Coordinates of C-alpha atoms and ligand atoms in Angstrom, one line a residue:
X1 CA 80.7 91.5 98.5
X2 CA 83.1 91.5 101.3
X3 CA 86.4 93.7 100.9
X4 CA 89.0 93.6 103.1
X5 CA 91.7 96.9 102.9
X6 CA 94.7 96.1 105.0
X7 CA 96.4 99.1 107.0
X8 CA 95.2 101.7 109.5
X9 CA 96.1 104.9 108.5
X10 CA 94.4 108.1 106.7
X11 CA 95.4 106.7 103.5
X12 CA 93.5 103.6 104.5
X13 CA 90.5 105.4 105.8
X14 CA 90.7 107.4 102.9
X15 CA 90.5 104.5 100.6
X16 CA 87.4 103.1 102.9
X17 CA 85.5 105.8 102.5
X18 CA 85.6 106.1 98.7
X19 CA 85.0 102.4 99.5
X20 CA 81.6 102.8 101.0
X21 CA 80.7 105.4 98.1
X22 CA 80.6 102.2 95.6
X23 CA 77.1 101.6 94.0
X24 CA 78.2 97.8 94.6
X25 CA 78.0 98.2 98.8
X26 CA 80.4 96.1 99.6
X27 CA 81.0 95.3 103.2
X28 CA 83.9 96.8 104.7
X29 CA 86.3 94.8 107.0
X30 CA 90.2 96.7 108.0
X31 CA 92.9 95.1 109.4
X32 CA 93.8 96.8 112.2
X33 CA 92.1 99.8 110.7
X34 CA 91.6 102.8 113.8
X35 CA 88.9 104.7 116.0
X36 CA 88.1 106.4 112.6
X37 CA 87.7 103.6 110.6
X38 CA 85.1 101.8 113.4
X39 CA 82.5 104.0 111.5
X40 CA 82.2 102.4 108.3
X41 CA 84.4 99.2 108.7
X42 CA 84.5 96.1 110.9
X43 CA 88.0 96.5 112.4
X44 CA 89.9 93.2 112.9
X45 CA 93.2 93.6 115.2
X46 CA 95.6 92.1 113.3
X47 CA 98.6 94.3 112.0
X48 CA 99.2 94.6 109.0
X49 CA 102.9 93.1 108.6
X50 CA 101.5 90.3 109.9
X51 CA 101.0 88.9 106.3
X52 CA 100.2 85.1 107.2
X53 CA 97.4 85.8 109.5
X54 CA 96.2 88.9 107.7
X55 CA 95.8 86.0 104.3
X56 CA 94.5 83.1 107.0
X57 CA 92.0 85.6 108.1
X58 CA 91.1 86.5 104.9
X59 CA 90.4 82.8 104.0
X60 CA 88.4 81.9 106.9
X61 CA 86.2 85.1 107.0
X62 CA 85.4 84.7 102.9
X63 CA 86.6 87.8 101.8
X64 CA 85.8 87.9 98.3
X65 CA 87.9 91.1 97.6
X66 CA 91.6 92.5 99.6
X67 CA 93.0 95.9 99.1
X68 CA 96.9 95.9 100.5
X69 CA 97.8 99.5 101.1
X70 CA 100.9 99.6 103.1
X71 CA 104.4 99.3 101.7
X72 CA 105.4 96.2 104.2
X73 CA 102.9 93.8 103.3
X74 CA 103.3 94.1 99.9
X75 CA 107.3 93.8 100.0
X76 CA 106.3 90.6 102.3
X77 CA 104.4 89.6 99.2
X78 CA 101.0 89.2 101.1
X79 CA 99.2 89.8 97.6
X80 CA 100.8 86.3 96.1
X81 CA 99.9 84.7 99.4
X82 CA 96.4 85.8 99.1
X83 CA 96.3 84.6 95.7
X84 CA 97.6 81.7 96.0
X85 CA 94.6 81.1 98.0
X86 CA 91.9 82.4 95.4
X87 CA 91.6 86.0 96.7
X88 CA 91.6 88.6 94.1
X89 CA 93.8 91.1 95.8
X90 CA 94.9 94.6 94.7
X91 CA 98.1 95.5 95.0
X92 CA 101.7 93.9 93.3
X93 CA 103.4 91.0 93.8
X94 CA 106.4 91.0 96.1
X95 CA 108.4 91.0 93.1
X96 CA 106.9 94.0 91.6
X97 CA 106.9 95.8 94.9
X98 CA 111.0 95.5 94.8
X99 CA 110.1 99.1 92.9
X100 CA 110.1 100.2 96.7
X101 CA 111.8 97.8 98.9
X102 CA 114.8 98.1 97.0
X103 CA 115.7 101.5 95.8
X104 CA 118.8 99.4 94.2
X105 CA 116.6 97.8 91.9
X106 CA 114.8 100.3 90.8
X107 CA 118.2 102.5 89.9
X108 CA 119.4 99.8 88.2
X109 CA 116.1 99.3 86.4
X110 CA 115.9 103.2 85.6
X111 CA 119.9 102.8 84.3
X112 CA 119.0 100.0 82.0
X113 CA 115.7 100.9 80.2
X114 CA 116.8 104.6 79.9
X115 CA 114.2 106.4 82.8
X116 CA 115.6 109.8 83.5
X117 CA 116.6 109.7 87.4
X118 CA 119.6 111.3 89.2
X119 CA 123.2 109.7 88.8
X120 CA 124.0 107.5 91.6
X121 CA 126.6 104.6 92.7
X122 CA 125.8 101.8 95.0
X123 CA 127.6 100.4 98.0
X124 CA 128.1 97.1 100.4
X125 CA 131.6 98.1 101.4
X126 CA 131.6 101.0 104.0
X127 CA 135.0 102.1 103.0
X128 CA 134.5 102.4 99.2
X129 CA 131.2 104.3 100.3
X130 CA 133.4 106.7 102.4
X131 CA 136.2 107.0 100.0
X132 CA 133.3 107.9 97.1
X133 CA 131.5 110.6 99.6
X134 CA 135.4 112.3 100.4
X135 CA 135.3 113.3 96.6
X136 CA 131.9 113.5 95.7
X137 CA 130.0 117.3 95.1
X138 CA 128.2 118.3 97.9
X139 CA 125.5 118.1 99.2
X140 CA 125.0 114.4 98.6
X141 CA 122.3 112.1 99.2
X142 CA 122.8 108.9 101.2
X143 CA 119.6 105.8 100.9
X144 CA 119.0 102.8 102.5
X145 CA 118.5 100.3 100.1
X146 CA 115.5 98.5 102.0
X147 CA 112.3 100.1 103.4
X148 CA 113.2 102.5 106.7
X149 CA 109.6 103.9 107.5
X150 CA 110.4 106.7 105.2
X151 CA 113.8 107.9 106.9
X152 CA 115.9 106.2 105.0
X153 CA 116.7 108.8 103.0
X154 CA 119.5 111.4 104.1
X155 CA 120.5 115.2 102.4
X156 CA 123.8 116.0 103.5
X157 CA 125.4 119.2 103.0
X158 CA 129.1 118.5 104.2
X159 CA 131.3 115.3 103.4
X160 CA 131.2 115.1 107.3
X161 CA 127.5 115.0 107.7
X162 CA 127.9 112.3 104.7
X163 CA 130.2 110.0 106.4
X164 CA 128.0 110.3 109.3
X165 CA 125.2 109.1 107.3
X166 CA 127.2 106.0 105.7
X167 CA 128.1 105.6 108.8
X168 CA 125.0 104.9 110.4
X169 CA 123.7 103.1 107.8
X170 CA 126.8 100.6 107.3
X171 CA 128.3 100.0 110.6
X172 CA 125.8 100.5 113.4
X173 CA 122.4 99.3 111.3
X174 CA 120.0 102.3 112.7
X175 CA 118.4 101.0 109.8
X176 CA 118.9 96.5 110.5
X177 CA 119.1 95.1 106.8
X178 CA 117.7 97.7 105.3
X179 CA 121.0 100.1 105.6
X180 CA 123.7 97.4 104.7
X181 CA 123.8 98.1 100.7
X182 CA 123.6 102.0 100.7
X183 CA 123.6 104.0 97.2
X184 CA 124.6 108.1 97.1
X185 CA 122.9 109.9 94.9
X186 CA 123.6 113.6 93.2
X187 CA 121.0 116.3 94.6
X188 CA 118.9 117.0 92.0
X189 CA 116.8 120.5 92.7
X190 CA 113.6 121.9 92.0
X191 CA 109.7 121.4 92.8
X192 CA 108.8 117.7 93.4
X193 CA 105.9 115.8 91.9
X194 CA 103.7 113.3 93.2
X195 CA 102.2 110.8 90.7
X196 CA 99.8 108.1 92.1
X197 CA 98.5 106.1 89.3
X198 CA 95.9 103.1 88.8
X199 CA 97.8 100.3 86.6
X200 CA 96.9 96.8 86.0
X201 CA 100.7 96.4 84.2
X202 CA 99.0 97.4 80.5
X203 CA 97.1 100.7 80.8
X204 CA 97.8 103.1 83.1
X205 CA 95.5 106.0 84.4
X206 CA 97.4 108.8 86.7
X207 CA 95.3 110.5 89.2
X208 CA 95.4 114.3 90.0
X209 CA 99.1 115.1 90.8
X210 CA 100.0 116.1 94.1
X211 CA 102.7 118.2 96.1
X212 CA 103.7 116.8 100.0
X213 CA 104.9 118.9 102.5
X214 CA 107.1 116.5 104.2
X215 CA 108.9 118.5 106.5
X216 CA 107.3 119.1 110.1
X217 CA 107.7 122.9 110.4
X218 CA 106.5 126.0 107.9
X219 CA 108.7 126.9 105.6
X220 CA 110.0 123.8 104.9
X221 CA 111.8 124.2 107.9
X222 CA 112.6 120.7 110.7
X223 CA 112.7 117.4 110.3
X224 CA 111.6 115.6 107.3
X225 CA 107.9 113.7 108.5
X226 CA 105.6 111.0 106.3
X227 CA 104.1 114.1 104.8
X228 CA 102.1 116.9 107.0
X229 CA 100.0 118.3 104.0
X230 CA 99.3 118.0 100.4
X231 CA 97.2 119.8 97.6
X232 CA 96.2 118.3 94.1
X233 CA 96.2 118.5 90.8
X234 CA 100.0 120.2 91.4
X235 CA 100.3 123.7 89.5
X236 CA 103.6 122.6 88.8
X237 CA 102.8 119.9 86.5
X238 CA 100.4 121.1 83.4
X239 CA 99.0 118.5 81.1
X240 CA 101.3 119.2 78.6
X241 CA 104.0 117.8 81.1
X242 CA 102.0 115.0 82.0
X243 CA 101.9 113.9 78.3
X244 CA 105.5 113.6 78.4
X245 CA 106.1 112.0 81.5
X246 CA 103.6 109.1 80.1
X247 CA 105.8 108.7 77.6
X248 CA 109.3 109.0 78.9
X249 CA 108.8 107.8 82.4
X250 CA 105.7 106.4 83.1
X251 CA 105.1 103.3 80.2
X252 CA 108.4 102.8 80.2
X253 CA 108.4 101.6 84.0
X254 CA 105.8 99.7 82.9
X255 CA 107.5 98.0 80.2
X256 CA 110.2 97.5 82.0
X257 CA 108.7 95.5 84.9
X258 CA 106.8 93.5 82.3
X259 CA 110.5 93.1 80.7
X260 CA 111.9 92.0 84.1
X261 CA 109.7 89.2 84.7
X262 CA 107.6 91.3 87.5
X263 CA 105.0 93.4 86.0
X264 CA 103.5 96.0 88.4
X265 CA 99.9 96.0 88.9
X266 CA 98.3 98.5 91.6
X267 CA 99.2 101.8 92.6
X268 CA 102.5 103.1 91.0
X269 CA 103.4 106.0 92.8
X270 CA 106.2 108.1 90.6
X271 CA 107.9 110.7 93.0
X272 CA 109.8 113.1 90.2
X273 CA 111.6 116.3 90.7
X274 CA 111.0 119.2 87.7
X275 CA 114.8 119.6 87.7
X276 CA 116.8 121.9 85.0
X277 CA 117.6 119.3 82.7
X278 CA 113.8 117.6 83.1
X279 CA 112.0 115.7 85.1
X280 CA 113.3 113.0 87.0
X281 CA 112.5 110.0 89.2
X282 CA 113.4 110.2 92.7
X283 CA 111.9 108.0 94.3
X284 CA 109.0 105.1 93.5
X285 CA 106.2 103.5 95.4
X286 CA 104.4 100.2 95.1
X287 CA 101.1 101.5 96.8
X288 CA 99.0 105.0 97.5
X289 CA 100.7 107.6 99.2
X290 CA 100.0 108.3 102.4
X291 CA 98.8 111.9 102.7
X292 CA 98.4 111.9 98.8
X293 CA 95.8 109.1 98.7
X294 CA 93.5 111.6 101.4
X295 CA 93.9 114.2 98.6
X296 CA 93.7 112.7 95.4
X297 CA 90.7 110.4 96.6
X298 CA 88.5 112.7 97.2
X299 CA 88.0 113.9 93.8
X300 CA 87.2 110.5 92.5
X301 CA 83.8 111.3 90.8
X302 CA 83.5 107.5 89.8
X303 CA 83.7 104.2 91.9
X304 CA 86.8 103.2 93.3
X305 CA 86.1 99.8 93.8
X306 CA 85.4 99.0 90.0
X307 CA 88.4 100.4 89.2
X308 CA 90.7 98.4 91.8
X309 CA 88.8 95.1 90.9
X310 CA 89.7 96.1 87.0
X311 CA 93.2 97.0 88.0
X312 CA 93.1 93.4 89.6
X313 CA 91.7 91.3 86.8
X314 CA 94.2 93.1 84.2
X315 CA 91.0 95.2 82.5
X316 CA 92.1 98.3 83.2
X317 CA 91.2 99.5 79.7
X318 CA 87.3 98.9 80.5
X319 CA 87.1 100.8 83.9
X320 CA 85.8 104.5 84.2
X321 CA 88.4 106.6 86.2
X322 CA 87.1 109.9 86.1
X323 CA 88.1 113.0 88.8
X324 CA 86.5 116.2 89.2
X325 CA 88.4 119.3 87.7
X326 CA 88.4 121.2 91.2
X327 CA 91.3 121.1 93.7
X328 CA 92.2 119.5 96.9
X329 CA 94.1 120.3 99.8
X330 CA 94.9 117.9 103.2
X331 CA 96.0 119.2 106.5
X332 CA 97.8 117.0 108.6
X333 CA 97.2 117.6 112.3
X334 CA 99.9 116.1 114.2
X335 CA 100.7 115.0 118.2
X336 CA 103.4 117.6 119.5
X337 CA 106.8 116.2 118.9
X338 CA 105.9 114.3 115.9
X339 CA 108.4 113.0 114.0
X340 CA 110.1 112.9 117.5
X341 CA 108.3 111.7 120.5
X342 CA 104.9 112.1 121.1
X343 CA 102.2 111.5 123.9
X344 CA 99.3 109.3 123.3
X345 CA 95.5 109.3 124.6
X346 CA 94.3 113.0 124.3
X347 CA 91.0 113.4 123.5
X348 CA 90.2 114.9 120.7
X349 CA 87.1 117.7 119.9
X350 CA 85.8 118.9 117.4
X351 CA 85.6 116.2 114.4
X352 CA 82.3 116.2 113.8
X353 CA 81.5 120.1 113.3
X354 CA 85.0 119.8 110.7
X355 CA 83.7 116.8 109.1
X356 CA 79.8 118.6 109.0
X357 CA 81.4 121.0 106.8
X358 CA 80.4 121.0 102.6
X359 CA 83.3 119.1 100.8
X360 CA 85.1 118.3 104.1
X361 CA 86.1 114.9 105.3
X362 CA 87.9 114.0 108.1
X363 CA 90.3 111.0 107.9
X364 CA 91.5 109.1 111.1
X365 CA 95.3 108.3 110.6
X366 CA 96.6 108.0 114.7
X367 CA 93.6 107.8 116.3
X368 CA 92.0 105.1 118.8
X369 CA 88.5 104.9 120.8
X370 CA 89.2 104.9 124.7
X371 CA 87.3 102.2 126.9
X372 CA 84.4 105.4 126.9
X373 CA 84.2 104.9 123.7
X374 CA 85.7 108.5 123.4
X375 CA 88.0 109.7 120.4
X376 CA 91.8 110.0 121.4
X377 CA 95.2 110.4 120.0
X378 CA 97.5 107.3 119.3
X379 CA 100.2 108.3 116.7
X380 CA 102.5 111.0 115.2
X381 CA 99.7 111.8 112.4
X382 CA 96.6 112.3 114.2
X383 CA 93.8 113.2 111.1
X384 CA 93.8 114.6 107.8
X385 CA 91.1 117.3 107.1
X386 CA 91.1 117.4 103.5
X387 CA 88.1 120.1 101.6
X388 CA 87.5 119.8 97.9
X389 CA 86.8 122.9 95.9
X390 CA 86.3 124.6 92.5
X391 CA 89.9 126.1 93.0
X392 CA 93.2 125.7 94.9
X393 CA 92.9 128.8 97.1
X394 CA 89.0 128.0 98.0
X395 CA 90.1 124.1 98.8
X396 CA 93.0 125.6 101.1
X397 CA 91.2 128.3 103.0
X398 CA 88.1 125.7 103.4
X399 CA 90.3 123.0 104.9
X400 CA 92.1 125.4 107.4
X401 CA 88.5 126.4 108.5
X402 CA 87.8 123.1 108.7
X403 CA 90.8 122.1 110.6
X404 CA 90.4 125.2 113.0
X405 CA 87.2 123.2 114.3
X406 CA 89.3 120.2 115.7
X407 CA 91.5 120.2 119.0
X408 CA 93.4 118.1 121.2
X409 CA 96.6 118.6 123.8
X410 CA 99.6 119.5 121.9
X411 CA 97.9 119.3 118.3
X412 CA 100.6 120.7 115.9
X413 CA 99.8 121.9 111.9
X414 CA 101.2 123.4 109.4
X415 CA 99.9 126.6 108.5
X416 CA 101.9 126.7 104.8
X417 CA 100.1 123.8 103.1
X418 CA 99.7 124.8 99.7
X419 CA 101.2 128.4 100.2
X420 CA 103.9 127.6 97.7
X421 CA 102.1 126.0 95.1
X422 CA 99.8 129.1 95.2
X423 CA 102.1 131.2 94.8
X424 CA 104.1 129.6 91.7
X425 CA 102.8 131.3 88.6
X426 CA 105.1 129.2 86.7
X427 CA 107.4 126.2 88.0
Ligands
LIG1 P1 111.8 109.5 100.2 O1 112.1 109.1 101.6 O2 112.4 108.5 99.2 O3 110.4 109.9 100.0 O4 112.6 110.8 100.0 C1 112.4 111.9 100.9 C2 112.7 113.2 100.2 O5 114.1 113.3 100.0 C3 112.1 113.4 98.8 O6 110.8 113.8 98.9 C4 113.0 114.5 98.3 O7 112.6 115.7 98.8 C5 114.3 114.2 98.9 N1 115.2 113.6 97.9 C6 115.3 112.3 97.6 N2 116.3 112.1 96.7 C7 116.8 113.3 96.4 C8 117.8 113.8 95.5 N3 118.5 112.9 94.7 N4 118.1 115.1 95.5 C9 117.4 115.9 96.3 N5 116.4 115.6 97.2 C10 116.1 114.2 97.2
LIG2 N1 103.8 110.9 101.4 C1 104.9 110.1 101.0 C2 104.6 108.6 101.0 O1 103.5 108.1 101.1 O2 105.6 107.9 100.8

């Protein structure tokens, strides 16, 4: 069976490597996958927003099977084109993936089926936003509607800092379409949640929860990243939480995509905050989370690809999703400068001896082979090191040893990941 997973980050090498675990042996192809992914797949250079050669390729070279991971391709809708072909694909329609493209519609699809999430007004007029933001409670949140390579998203603590932020957005387009419709949000507070869950649009099977550490620097200190660490199952989410979160957030998204016209079939990633008054949505995503998927992947004890062909063919209900009851816990290590700018091209030790290590895997996120054939950096997130254990603390101190292997000019990690979620005894 040949299975094409489209994207070249850690999530996607992630995802390849559980992949390669499947009893069925598929062959692995990745477009553009990276110098990690080389080992087990045949990489094909062709990026992944490119959605109408990414579905011609897919024709031509028979692939019988196409994972879409990233967040562009699916709001570009590449899973219909792909079908419309007679590919089985995994991942939502464009329609469905709206969930993310266009944090408009899913408030408005929150406000009208009754799914807790923070109180919020939307805007296309720049000075009805700024006239809202000069009386609203501070600090504020300000969103680009449209997808902004996870910046899109801005906590201000002072009206001006606010205006600044509309301002951006609505007049000089840092953000292009994306930033033209604008909604402001109330800041909602406490710990944050990360849901990733298989769903074929009937039955829906959450995997471990996680907690991100999305901004660069300990403490929660810097700018905000794409994540530089996360640990699962999250203590701050016990079962008994989980039960109700099925039932007050989780079907009813369901039902209400279903409702809409667009039901959502894939990866339903549910970012919620544990706020005072409950749990609430801040934020969803149409795909795996990228670090999430390189922690919640690895305790998969079943076969990953059964499950997404399942989750394709709407039989869900039949597929064995099991995880193992340990913990998890991914360190991001990251060029210097990242979020900001970075340099590209150091070589990189050490990956092997991490990766030798029992429960360890290392996952290629910004990485590239040089004309040697030589392992070098070429983005912000370099790897994941991500170790599996019977506990939290174990899983933590195993992927810091692990991680302590690996070097490269200007490498940059946290040194916090998990800290906090250790140290909660209750959320
Ligand atoms: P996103 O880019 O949608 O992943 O959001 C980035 C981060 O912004 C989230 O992980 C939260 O930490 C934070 N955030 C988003 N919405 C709110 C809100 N209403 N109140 C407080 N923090 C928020
Ligand atoms: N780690 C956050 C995301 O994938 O959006």
């Amino acid at each position: 069976m040949k299975v094409l997973v489209v994207g070249g980050g850690g999530r996607e090498h992630a995802i390849l490597t559980a992949l390669a675990r499947s009893p069925r042996k598929p062959e692995l192809y990745c477009a553009p996958g990276n110098g990690g992914i080389a080992a087990l797949a045949t990489c094909v250079p062709i990026a992944a927003e490119d959605v109408q050669a990414i579905a011609d390729y897919a024709a031509t070279a028979g692939m019988d099977f196409v994972v879409v991971a990233p967040d562009m391709p699916l709001c570009l809708g590449l899973c219909d084109l792909l079908r419309a072909r007679g590919i089985p694909a995994f991942g939502p329609s464009g329609a469905a993936a709206r969930i993310e493209g266009s944090k408009v519609f899913a408030k408005e699809l929150m406000l009208r089926y009754g799914i807790p999430t923070g109180a919020s007004a939307v805007f296309t007029d720049m000075a009805q936003a700024l006239a809202y933001v000069r009386t609203a409670p501070m600090p504020t949140v300000v969103k680009a509607d449209g997808l902004a390579y996870g910046k899109g998203v801005v906590i201000c603590q002072t009206r001006e800092a606010a205006e600044a932020a509309v301002r951006e957005m609505m007049e000089q387009g840092v953000f292009g379409e994306s930033g033209r419709r604008i909604l402001i949000e109330e800041f909602l507070t406490g710990p944050e949640v990360s849901v990733l869950a298989f769903t074929d649009g009937q039955t829906l099977a959450p995997m471990p929860s996680g907690m991100d550490h999305k901004r660069a620097l300990d403490g929660d200190h810097g700018l905000n990243t794409g994540g530089m660490g996360v640990i699962a199952p999250n203590p701050c989410y016990p079962p008994e939480l989980a039960a109700q979160c099925m039932e007050s957030i989780f079907l009813p998204t369901l039902y209400a995509m279903a409702a809409e016209g667009c039901p959502f079939a894939g990866c339903l990633y549910v970012g919620l905050m544990l706020t005072p008054s409950g749990p609430k949505v801040i934020e969803y995503n149409c795909r795996f989370g990228d670090p999430e998927a390189q922690a919640v992947l690895p305790l998969l004890e079943s076969d990953l690809l059964s499950i997404l062909l399942h989750v394709s063919q709407g039989t869900l209900h039949q597929a064995d999703v099991r995880f193992s009851g340990g913990a998890s816990c991914c360190v991001v290590l990251a060029s210097g400068g990242y979020p900001g700018a970075f340099a590209k091209g150091m070589p990189i030790q050490g990956t092997a001896d991490a990766a030798a290590m029992d429960g360890v895997q290392v996952f290629h996120a910004g990485t590239a082979l040089d004309a040697s054939g030589a392992l070098v950096t070429s983005g912000g997130r370099v790897l994941g090191v991500t170790a599996v254990r019977g506990t939290l603390q174990a899983a933590v101190d195993a992927a810091y040893a692990a991680a302590d292997h690996i070097s490269f000019a200007g490498m940059h990690l946290r040194r916090d990941i998990g800290a906090r979620a250790l140290a909660a005894q209750s959320c």
